[in-house]
mmCIF file of C-alpha atoms in Angstrom:
data_model
loop_
_atom_site.group_PDB
_atom_site.id
_atom_site.type_symbol
_atom_site.label_atom_id
_atom_site.label_comp_id
_atom_site.label_asym_id
_atom_site.label_seq_id
_atom_site.Cartn_x
_atom_site.Cartn_y
_atom_site.Cartn_z
ATOM 1 C CA MET A 1490 12.266 10.055 -12.478
ATOM 2 C CA ILE A 1491 14.790 7.641 -11.160
ATOM 3 C CA THR A 1492 18.212 5.005 -13.986
ATOM 4 C CA LEU A 1493 18.722 1.075 -13.638
ATOM 5 C CA VAL A 1494 21.407 -0.751 -11.734
ATOM 6 C CA ALA A 1495 20.238 -4.119 -10.475
ATOM 7 C CA ALA A 1496 21.944 -6.944 -8.575
ATOM 8 C CA GLY A 1497 24.928 -4.686 -7.885
ATOM 9 C CA LEU A 1498 25.783 -4.268 -11.578
ATOM 10 C CA ALA A 1499 25.004 -1.524 -14.072
ATOM 11 C CA VAL A 1500 22.105 -2.744 -16.207
ATOM 12 C CA PRO A 1501 20.918 -0.391 -18.957
ATOM 13 C CA VAL A 1502 17.193 -0.203 -19.549
ATOM 14 C CA ARG A 1503 16.550 -1.442 -23.054
ATOM 15 C CA ALA A 1504 15.948 1.691 -25.098
ATOM 16 C CA ALA A 1505 13.241 0.243 -27.339
ATOM 17 C CA GLU A 1506 11.147 -0.778 -24.349
ATOM 18 C CA ALA A 1507 11.836 2.372 -22.361
ATOM 19 C CA ALA A 1508 10.876 4.707 -25.205
ATOM 20 C CA ALA A 1509 7.996 2.727 -26.749
ATOM 21 C CA PRO A 1510 4.593 4.382 -26.418
ATOM 22 C CA GLY A 1511 2.025 2.457 -24.405
ATOM 23 C CA ARG A 1512 2.694 -0.466 -22.153
ATOM 24 C CA PRO A 1513 5.788 -2.666 -22.216
ATOM 25 C CA PRO A 1514 5.403 -6.265 -23.469
ATOM 26 C CA ALA A 1515 3.325 -8.489 -21.203
ATOM 27 C CA LEU A 1516 4.989 -10.928 -18.829
ATOM 28 C CA PRO A 1517 5.315 -14.197 -20.784
ATOM 29 C CA GLU A 1518 3.778 -17.399 -19.466
ATOM 30 C CA SER A 1519 7.241 -18.746 -18.623
ATOM 31 C CA GLY A 1520 10.932 -18.144 -19.145
ATOM 32 C CA SER A 1521 11.346 -14.747 -17.519
ATOM 33 C CA GLY A 1522 13.146 -13.613 -14.429
ATOM 34 C CA PRO A 1523 14.647 -13.308 -11.976
ATOM 35 C CA ALA A 1524 13.047 -10.009 -11.013
ATOM 36 C CA ALA A 1525 14.821 -7.059 -9.414
ATOM 37 C CA PHE A 1526 11.894 -4.715 -8.776
ATOM 38 C CA ALA A 1527 8.418 -3.634 -9.852
ATOM 39 C CA TYR A 1528 6.721 -0.243 -9.905
ATOM 40 C CA LEU A 1529 3.765 1.822 -11.064
ATOM 41 C CA CYS A 1530 4.543 4.776 -13.298
ATOM 42 C CA ALA A 1531 2.964 8.202 -12.934
ATOM 43 C CA ASN A 1532 1.054 9.224 -16.054
ATOM 44 C CA PRO A 1533 2.468 12.667 -16.993
ATOM 45 C CA LYS A 1534 -0.819 13.496 -18.787
ATOM 46 C CA ASP A 1535 -2.960 12.763 -15.742
ATOM 47 C CA PRO A 1536 -3.731 15.921 -13.682
ATOM 48 C CA ASP A 1537 -2.835 14.031 -10.494
ATOM 49 C CA LYS A 1538 -0.039 12.027 -12.158
ATOM 50 C CA SER A 1539 -1.954 8.891 -11.223
ATOM 51 C CA PRO A 1540 -1.051 5.507 -12.780
ATOM 52 C CA THR A 1541 -3.709 5.731 -15.488
ATOM 53 C CA GLY A 1542 -3.623 5.188 -19.256
ATOM 54 C CA ALA A 1543 -0.477 3.345 -20.320
ATOM 55 C CA CYS A 1544 0.675 3.383 -16.674
ATOM 56 C CA ASP A 1545 -2.238 1.249 -15.480
ATOM 57 C CA THR A 1546 -0.252 -1.985 -15.028
ATOM 58 C CA TRP A 1547 2.630 -3.027 -12.840
ATOM 59 C CA ARG A 1548 6.002 -2.779 -14.573
ATOM 60 C CA LEU A 1549 8.262 -5.717 -13.673
ATOM 61 C CA VAL A 1550 12.001 -5.226 -14.239
ATOM 62 C CA THR A 1551 14.259 -8.271 -14.491
ATOM 63 C CA THR A 1552 17.904 -8.329 -13.451
ATOM 64 C CA ASN A 1553 18.972 -8.154 -17.118
ATOM 65 C CA GLY A 1554 17.079 -4.886 -17.579
ATOM 66 C CA GLN A 1555 13.996 -6.177 -19.397
ATOM 67 C CA ILE A 1556 10.795 -4.265 -18.619
ATOM 68 C CA LEU A 1557 7.527 -6.240 -18.671
ATOM 69 C CA SER A 1558 3.954 -5.341 -17.785
ATOM 70 C CA VAL A 1559 1.736 -7.568 -15.648
ATOM 71 C CA PRO A 1560 -1.776 -6.846 -16.985
ATOM 72 C CA GLU A 1561 -3.516 -9.531 -14.934
ATOM 73 C CA ALA A 1562 -2.426 -7.981 -11.636
ATOM 74 C CA VAL A 1563 -4.639 -5.334 -10.033
ATOM 75 C CA ALA A 1564 -2.403 -2.284 -9.985
ATOM 76 C CA TRP A 1565 -4.325 0.776 -8.873
ATOM 77 C CA GLU A 1566 -7.910 1.704 -8.131
ATOM 78 C CA LYS A 1567 -9.139 5.228 -7.634
ATOM 79 C CA SER A 1568 -10.276 5.439 -4.047
ATOM 80 C CA ARG A 1569 -13.331 7.201 -2.693
ATOM 81 C CA ASP A 1570 -11.224 8.121 0.319
ATOM 82 C CA SER A 1571 -8.835 10.968 -0.460
ATOM 83 C CA TYR A 1572 -6.438 9.580 2.157
ATOM 84 C CA GLU A 1573 -6.023 6.298 0.253
ATOM 85 C CA ASP A 1574 -3.556 6.240 -2.639
ATOM 86 C CA GLY A 1575 -5.218 3.287 -4.403
ATOM 87 C CA ILE A 1576 -2.004 1.274 -4.881
ATOM 88 C CA ARG A 1577 -2.551 -2.481 -4.855
ATOM 89 C CA SER A 1578 0.242 -4.619 -3.473
ATOM 90 C CA PHE A 1579 2.813 -6.499 -5.544
ATOM 91 C CA ALA A 1580 5.530 -8.647 -3.955
ATOM 92 C CA ILE A 1581 8.765 -10.181 -5.232
ATOM 93 C CA SER A 1582 10.523 -13.033 -3.435
ATOM 94 C CA PRO A 1583 13.992 -12.322 -1.991
ATOM 95 C CA ASP A 1584 15.634 -14.434 -4.722
ATOM 96 C CA GLY A 1585 13.533 -12.803 -7.457
ATOM 97 C CA THR A 1586 12.097 -16.081 -8.768
ATOM 98 C CA ARG A 1587 8.476 -15.576 -7.647
ATOM 99 C CA VAL A 1588 5.963 -12.752 -7.589
ATOM 100 C CA ALA A 1589 2.648 -12.381 -5.776
ATOM 101 C CA TYR A 1590 -0.299 -10.186 -6.706
ATOM 102 C CA HIS A 1591 -4.063 -9.728 -6.668
ATOM 103 C CA ARG A 1592 -5.377 -11.250 -9.910
ATOM 104 C CA ALA A 1593 -8.017 -9.108 -11.575
ATOM 105 C CA ARG A 1594 -10.089 -11.716 -13.458
ATOM 106 C CA ASP A 1595 -11.143 -13.728 -10.405
ATOM 107 C CA ASN A 1596 -10.084 -11.555 -7.439
ATOM 108 C CA ARG A 1597 -7.726 -14.202 -6.111
ATOM 109 C CA VAL A 1598 -4.248 -13.746 -4.672
ATOM 110 C CA VAL A 1599 -1.740 -15.764 -6.706
ATOM 111 C CA VAL A 1600 1.954 -16.606 -6.560
ATOM 112 C CA ARG A 1601 3.688 -17.002 -9.905
ATOM 113 C CA GLU A 1602 7.043 -18.630 -10.583
ATOM 114 C CA LEU A 1603 8.683 -16.594 -13.319
ATOM 115 C CA ILE A 1604 10.927 -19.216 -14.925
ATOM 116 C CA SER A 1605 8.531 -22.191 -15.019
ATOM 117 C CA GLY A 1606 5.321 -20.160 -15.234
ATOM 118 C CA LYS A 1607 3.707 -22.262 -12.497
ATOM 119 C CA ILE A 1608 0.918 -20.431 -10.665
ATOM 120 C CA TRP A 1609 -0.373 -21.204 -7.198
ATOM 121 C CA THR A 1610 -3.857 -19.857 -6.464
ATOM 122 C CA ILE A 1611 -3.908 -18.860 -2.817
ATOM 123 C CA PRO A 1612 -7.000 -19.710 -0.730
ATOM 124 C CA TYR A 1613 -7.801 -16.045 -0.290
ATOM 125 C CA GLN A 1614 -10.315 -14.034 -2.282
ATOM 126 C CA VAL A 1615 -11.320 -10.393 -2.106
ATOM 127 C CA PRO A 1616 -13.648 -8.413 -4.375
ATOM 128 C CA THR A 1617 -12.020 -5.564 -6.285
ATOM 129 C CA GLY A 1618 -13.164 -2.251 -4.883
ATOM 130 C CA SER A 1619 -14.156 -3.676 -1.504
ATOM 131 C CA LEU A 1620 -12.822 -2.243 1.742
ATOM 132 C CA ALA A 1621 -10.565 -5.285 2.066
ATOM 133 C CA SER A 1622 -9.061 -4.788 -1.383
ATOM 134 C CA PRO A 1623 -5.997 -2.763 -0.282
ATOM 135 C CA LEU A 1624 -3.864 -5.761 0.646
ATOM 136 C CA THR A 1625 -0.241 -5.850 1.693
ATOM 137 C CA LEU A 1626 1.573 -8.902 0.300
ATOM 138 C CA LYS A 1627 4.993 -9.986 1.563
ATOM 139 C CA PHE A 1628 7.087 -13.116 1.194
ATOM 140 C CA VAL A 1629 8.501 -14.540 4.420
ATOM 141 C CA ARG A 1630 12.083 -15.825 4.274
ATOM 142 C CA ASP A 1631 11.813 -17.106 0.700
ATOM 143 C CA GLY A 1632 9.141 -17.821 -1.877
ATOM 144 C CA GLY A 1633 7.593 -20.647 0.129
ATOM 145 C CA GLN A 1634 5.494 -18.528 2.496
ATOM 146 C CA LEU A 1635 3.424 -15.395 1.930
ATOM 147 C CA THR A 1636 1.660 -13.021 4.293
ATOM 148 C CA ILE A 1637 -1.510 -11.162 3.318
ATOM 149 C CA PHE A 1638 -2.497 -8.219 5.484
ATOM 150 C CA ALA A 1639 -6.008 -6.792 4.978
ATOM 151 C CA GLY A 1640 -5.949 -3.194 6.136
ATOM 152 C CA ASP A 1641 -9.639 -2.820 6.901
ATOM 153 C CA THR A 1642 -9.883 -5.858 9.190
ATOM 154 C CA GLU A 1643 -6.272 -5.652 10.439
ATOM 155 C CA VAL A 1644 -5.985 -9.406 9.996
ATOM 156 C CA THR A 1645 -2.884 -11.135 8.627
ATOM 157 C CA THR A 1646 -3.135 -14.464 6.814
ATOM 158 C CA LEU A 1647 -0.038 -16.679 6.646
ATOM 159 C CA VAL A 1648 0.020 -18.900 3.557
ATOM 160 C CA GLU A 1649 2.103 -21.981 2.775
ATOM 161 C CA VAL A 1650 2.274 -21.427 -0.978
ATOM 162 C CA GLU A 1651 2.860 -24.925 -2.329
ATOM 163 C CA ALA A 1652 0.760 -26.692 0.296
ATOM 164 C CA GLY A 1653 -2.124 -24.291 -0.337
ATOM 165 C CA THR A 1654 -2.870 -23.793 3.352
ATOM 166 C CA ALA A 1655 -3.734 -20.522 5.059
ATOM 167 C CA ARG A 1656 -3.817 -19.498 8.735
ATOM 168 C CA ARG A 1657 -5.437 -16.370 10.146
ATOM 169 C CA MET A 1658 -3.377 -14.585 12.755
ATOM 170 C CA PRO A 1659 -4.904 -12.737 15.736
ATOM 171 C CA LYS A 1660 -6.455 -9.410 14.770
ATOM 172 C CA GLY A 1661 -4.032 -6.499 14.906
ATOM 173 C CA TRP A 1662 -0.873 -8.624 14.652
ATOM 174 C CA VAL A 1663 1.450 -8.876 11.649
ATOM 175 C CA VAL A 1664 3.842 -11.743 10.904
ATOM 176 C CA LEU A 1665 7.531 -10.831 11.022
ATOM 177 C CA ASP A 1666 8.958 -14.336 10.731
ATOM 178 C CA ALA A 1667 7.760 -17.905 10.264
ATOM 179 C CA ASP A 1668 10.293 -20.701 10.586
ATOM 180 C CA PRO A 1669 9.246 -23.567 8.269
ATOM 181 C CA ASP A 1670 11.463 -26.061 10.136
ATOM 182 C CA THR A 1671 10.297 -25.436 13.707
ATOM 183 C CA GLY A 1672 6.893 -23.841 13.083
ATOM 184 C CA ARG A 1673 7.860 -20.894 15.305
ATOM 185 C CA ILE A 1674 6.067 -17.667 14.353
ATOM 186 C CA THR A 1675 7.114 -14.161 15.377
ATOM 187 C CA LEU A 1676 4.459 -11.433 15.330
ATOM 188 C CA GLN A 1677 4.279 -7.745 16.174
ATOM 189 C CA GLU A 1678 1.216 -5.819 17.237
ATOM 190 C CA ARG A 1679 0.259 -2.898 14.998
ATOM 191 C CA SER A 1680 -0.193 0.144 17.226
ATOM 192 C CA GLY A 1681 -0.163 3.132 14.909
ATOM 193 C CA MET A 1682 2.586 5.518 15.963
ATOM 194 C CA ASN A 1683 3.298 3.452 19.045
ATOM 195 C CA VAL A 1684 5.601 0.438 18.989
ATOM 196 C CA GLY A 1685 3.635 -2.719 19.720
ATOM 197 C CA PRO A 1686 5.141 -5.755 21.457
ATOM 198 C CA PHE A 1687 6.599 -8.913 19.908
ATOM 199 C CA ARG A 1688 4.837 -12.228 20.308
ATOM 200 C CA THR A 1689 6.639 -15.529 19.702
ATOM 201 C CA VAL A 1690 4.520 -18.658 19.271
ATOM 202 C CA GLY A 1691 6.156 -22.066 19.072
ATOM 203 C CA GLY A 1692 6.892 -25.272 20.904
ATOM 204 C CA GLY A 1693 3.617 -25.020 22.766
ATOM 205 C CA ARG A 1694 4.593 -21.682 24.311
ATOM 206 C CA THR A 1695 3.633 -18.069 23.678
ATOM 207 C CA VAL A 1696 6.039 -15.355 24.797
ATOM 208 C CA THR A 1697 5.276 -11.633 24.635
ATOM 209 C CA ALA A 1698 8.054 -9.035 24.834
ATOM 210 C CA LYS A 1699 7.648 -5.283 25.151
ATOM 211 C CA ILE A 1700 9.630 -3.118 22.730
ATOM 212 C CA PRO A 1701 11.266 0.043 24.131
ATOM 213 C CA ILE A 1702 9.714 3.316 22.976
ATOM 214 C CA TYR A 1703 13.047 5.064 22.413
ATOM 215 C CA ALA A 1704 16.513 4.172 21.166
ATOM 216 C CA ARG A 1705 18.633 6.601 23.155
ATOM 217 C CA LYS A 1706 16.568 9.804 22.731
ATOM 218 C CA HIS A 1707 15.062 8.873 19.370
ATOM 219 C CA PHE A 1708 11.537 7.568 18.914
ATOM 220 C CA ILE A 1709 11.418 4.045 17.446
ATOM 221 C CA TRP A 1710 9.255 4.066 14.340
ATOM 222 C CA GLY A 1711 8.951 2.179 11.070
ATOM 223 C CA SER A 1712 9.251 -1.360 9.802
ATOM 224 C CA PHE A 1713 10.780 -4.322 11.620
ATOM 225 C CA ALA A 1714 12.238 -7.485 10.123
ATOM 226 C CA ALA A 1715 12.770 -10.600 12.247
ATOM 227 C CA ARG A 1716 14.658 -13.862 11.908
ATOM 228 C CA ASP A 1717 15.523 -16.589 14.417
ATOM 229 C CA GLY A 1718 14.628 -14.668 17.564
ATOM 230 C CA ARG A 1719 16.021 -11.265 16.575
ATOM 231 C CA ALA A 1720 14.348 -8.232 15.023
ATOM 232 C CA ALA A 1721 15.910 -5.143 13.457
ATOM 233 C CA ASN A 1722 14.729 -1.578 12.920
ATOM 234 C CA LEU A 1723 16.324 1.606 11.564
ATOM 235 C CA VAL A 1724 15.458 4.383 13.995
ATOM 236 C CA PRO A 1725 14.889 7.812 12.358
ATOM 237 C CA LYS A 1726 16.161 11.143 13.593
ATOM 238 C CA GLU A 1727 12.664 12.553 14.060
ATOM 239 C CA PRO A 1728 9.186 10.991 14.188
ATOM 240 C CA PRO A 1729 6.969 11.354 11.090
ATOM 241 C CA ALA A 1730 4.903 14.178 12.611
ATOM 242 C CA CYS A 1731 7.920 16.455 12.308
ATOM 243 C CA GLY A 1732 7.901 16.734 8.568
ATOM 244 C CA PRO A 1733 9.684 14.376 8.810
ATOM 245 C CA ASP A 1734 13.448 13.980 9.077
ATOM 246 C CA MET A 1735 13.672 10.228 8.678
ATOM 247 C CA THR A 1736 17.481 10.096 8.472
ATOM 248 C CA PRO A 1737 18.522 6.783 10.136
ATOM 249 C CA VAL A 1738 20.452 7.460 13.341
ATOM 250 C CA TRP A 1739 20.436 3.986 14.938
ATOM 251 C CA LEU A 1740 20.364 0.423 13.710
ATOM 252 C CA ALA A 1741 18.561 -1.267 16.598
ATOM 253 C CA VAL A 1742 18.457 -5.032 17.120
ATOM 254 C CA PHE A 1743 15.987 -6.602 19.572
ATOM 255 C CA SER A 1744 15.460 -9.977 21.171
ATOM 256 C CA THR A 1745 11.925 -10.979 20.215
ATOM 257 C CA ARG A 1746 11.666 -12.997 23.436
ATOM 258 C CA THR A 1747 12.857 -10.360 25.929
ATOM 259 C CA GLY A 1748 12.661 -7.039 24.064
ATOM 260 C CA LYS A 1749 16.284 -6.305 25.015
ATOM 261 C CA MET A 1750 17.833 -3.873 22.531
ATOM 262 C CA THR A 1751 21.312 -3.136 21.232
ATOM 263 C CA THR A 1752 22.166 -0.200 18.982
ATOM 264 C CA VAL A 1753 24.882 0.700 16.505
ATOM 265 C CA LYS A 1754 25.370 3.750 14.303
ATOM 266 C CA PRO A 1755 24.353 2.940 10.707
ATOM 267 C CA ARG A 1756 27.198 3.695 8.301
ATOM 268 C CA LEU A 1757 25.135 4.731 5.288
ATOM 269 C CA PRO A 1758 25.891 7.438 2.685
ATOM 270 C CA ALA A 1759 25.393 10.919 4.150
ATOM 271 C CA ASP A 1760 22.547 11.787 1.758
ATOM 272 C CA VAL A 1761 20.283 8.865 2.680
ATOM 273 C CA TYR A 1762 17.137 10.609 3.935
ATOM 274 C CA ARG A 1763 15.222 7.464 4.859
ATOM 275 C CA ALA A 1764 15.860 3.714 5.028
ATOM 276 C CA ASP A 1765 13.531 0.890 6.035
ATOM 277 C CA VAL A 1766 14.561 -2.604 7.137
ATOM 278 C CA ILE A 1767 12.907 -5.159 4.835
ATOM 279 C CA ASP A 1768 14.619 -8.488 5.599
ATOM 280 C CA TRP A 1769 17.526 -10.385 7.118
ATOM 281 C CA LEU A 1770 20.190 -11.444 4.649
ATOM 282 C CA SER A 1771 22.232 -13.565 7.085
ATOM 283 C CA PRO A 1772 22.734 -13.775 10.861
ATOM 284 C CA GLN A 1773 25.094 -10.782 10.517
ATOM 285 C CA GLU A 1774 23.288 -8.575 7.990
ATOM 286 C CA ILE A 1775 19.915 -7.004 7.368
ATOM 287 C CA VAL A 1776 18.565 -5.617 4.081
ATOM 288 C CA ALA A 1777 17.500 -1.957 3.963
ATOM 289 C CA ALA A 1778 15.576 -0.156 1.228
ATOM 290 C CA ALA A 1779 16.694 3.475 1.074
ATOM 291 C CA GLY A 1780 16.095 6.748 -0.700
ATOM 292 C CA ARG A 1781 18.773 9.381 -1.270
ATOM 293 C CA GLU A 1782 18.619 13.123 -1.853
ATOM 294 C CA ARG A 1783 19.362 14.580 -5.253
ATOM 295 C CA PRO A 1784 21.263 17.810 -5.650
ATOM 296 C CA GLY A 1785 19.418 20.815 -7.026
ATOM 297 C CA LYS A 1786 15.691 20.985 -7.605
ATOM 298 C CA THR A 1787 15.039 17.410 -8.708
ATOM 299 C CA PRO A 1788 13.055 15.224 -6.281
ATOM 300 C CA ASP A 1789 14.626 12.783 -3.857
ATOM 301 C CA THR A 1790 14.862 9.199 -5.057
ATOM 302 C CA THR A 1791 12.033 6.841 -4.147
ATOM 303 C CA ILE A 1792 12.376 4.658 -1.050
ATOM 304 C CA GLY A 1793 13.884 1.398 -2.274
ATOM 305 C CA SER A 1794 15.859 2.962 -5.105
ATOM 306 C CA TYR A 1795 18.974 1.961 -3.167
ATOM 307 C CA VAL A 1796 19.180 -1.445 -1.489
ATOM 308 C CA TYR A 1797 21.861 -1.956 1.157
ATOM 309 C CA ALA A 1798 23.103 -4.836 3.271
ATOM 310 C CA MET A 1799 24.010 -3.643 6.768
ATOM 311 C CA ASN A 1800 26.046 -5.385 9.429
ATOM 312 C CA VAL A 1801 24.102 -5.434 12.708
ATOM 313 C CA THR A 1802 27.278 -5.423 14.832
ATOM 314 C CA THR A 1803 29.376 -2.752 13.103
ATOM 315 C CA GLY A 1804 26.731 -0.790 11.167
ATOM 316 C CA ALA A 1805 28.831 -1.096 8.001
ATOM 317 C CA SER A 1806 26.831 -1.047 4.758
ATOM 318 C CA ARG A 1807 27.367 -2.289 1.228
ATOM 319 C CA LEU A 1808 25.321 -1.477 -1.825
ATOM 320 C CA ILE A 1809 23.398 -4.470 -3.156
ATOM 321 C CA ALA A 1810 21.468 -2.704 -5.888
ATOM 322 C CA LYS A 1811 20.517 0.669 -7.297
ATOM 323 C CA LEU A 1812 17.080 0.409 -8.862
ATOM 324 C CA SER A 1813 15.714 3.020 -11.221
ATOM 325 C CA THR A 1814 13.752 3.689 -14.367
ATOM 326 C CA THR A 1815 13.384 6.480 -16.901
ATOM 327 C CA GLU A 1816 9.722 6.821 -15.904
ATOM 328 C CA GLU A 1817 8.521 8.666 -12.826
ATOM 329 C CA VAL A 1818 7.536 6.217 -10.113
ATOM 330 C CA TYR A 1819 4.062 6.810 -8.683
ATOM 331 C CA ARG A 1820 4.474 7.749 -5.042
ATOM 332 C CA ASN A 1821 6.353 4.942 -3.268
ATOM 333 C CA SER A 1822 5.023 2.061 -5.375
ATOM 334 C CA LEU A 1823 8.397 0.331 -5.608
ATOM 335 C CA ALA A 1824 8.465 -3.404 -4.817
ATOM 336 C CA VAL A 1825 11.974 -4.750 -4.179
ATOM 337 C CA GLY A 1826 13.221 -8.332 -4.589
ATOM 338 C CA GLY A 1827 16.088 -10.422 -5.882
ATOM 339 C CA TYR A 1828 18.533 -9.166 -3.263
ATOM 340 C CA THR A 1829 19.633 -12.586 -1.924
ATOM 341 C CA THR A 1830 21.383 -13.416 -5.208
ATOM 342 C CA ALA A 1831 23.180 -10.073 -5.583
ATOM 343 C CA PRO A 1832 26.994 -10.050 -5.447
ATOM 344 C CA ASP A 1833 29.008 -8.194 -2.824
ATOM 345 C CA ARG A 1834 29.679 -4.578 -3.716
ATOM 346 C CA PRO A 1835 30.988 -1.791 -1.485
ATOM 347 C CA ALA A 1836 28.613 1.080 -0.807
ATOM 348 C CA ALA A 1837 29.867 3.796 -3.116
ATOM 349 C CA GLY A 1838 28.803 6.809 -5.128
ATOM 350 C CA LYS A 1839 29.299 10.542 -4.852
ATOM 351 C CA LEU A 1840 27.599 12.041 -1.831
ATOM 352 C CA THR A 1841 25.483 15.150 -1.956
ATOM 353 C CA LYS A 1842 25.148 17.561 0.898
ATOM 354 C CA PRO A 1843 21.964 16.678 2.808
ATOM 355 C CA GLY A 1844 19.389 19.421 2.944
ATOM 356 C CA LYS A 1845 17.481 20.597 6.008
ATOM 357 C CA ARG A 1846 14.580 18.331 6.778
ATOM 358 C CA GLY A 1847 11.885 17.767 9.351
ATOM 359 C CA CYS A 1848 12.063 19.742 12.575
ATOM 360 C CA GLU A 1849 15.451 21.328 11.958
#
């Protein structure tokens, strides 16, 4: 169970909506937004605490604290594979004005503008329950471009939302950045636990750059975000196989054309146990979605509960948003957005003593 502070300001969850039995009100056709985050709740009556019953739809939380359900979006499907968690992707644009999801009634991926209610049907269709159904949706730069990664085929599709065009990327490569002005695309090869190279395509040239395996003595692992020829990654203390201890020890910045790396110590609160880079906020700052330890026996906060801006030169951080709800979030089904419109706010809050984690 995690409380709500969005866009850097304390925003109380509306009590009537938080306490009402059943689902929250459905997302209206228009006039809502901007969005701060979305999540699936864990049904306390389900033996596996799966998102069933009243928890079977995505909850969308706006920056003013309103909680809405999105019944037309595929939220969760029980998987035949015990290793799959069944979560279906939901994405929010960096400014919080658009959302993307897999629409249940026709199995199409759609982008929806929250204020106007305009819907763009993306030229991409997948049957519910098929092997390709677990999609990963992500906006690139703003709400104008969307990537769709199909896990079974390992193929990424880059979509120009308003133009309605779609391009398939080479198999095994994910899109990190797509510059709408120059047409330059930055990709990274998915290599499991290994760090795959960057590939930059633009101006009639293709450049491939190898990424180092280690930052100092620490294994580079986790998500990368790229913008204008640079990529960033938060390097954890230990690799995932160790338990893990995912405490960020380096903020690493790479040239996507040469692979050259620089590192700086991330200045995050001491109880952050994991943080993933999700975007660039400006040429000086990246956006990180973090989870922090709770004192006592309560569980750690979900990844993304805290959203920080981090300076890539100094490592200094500032809190953009603290995102939480009175319901228990199912696994790590927290979709973060709206961070580009958040005001400046120093990273603050009482620190707890970090516990022993991973290989310690």
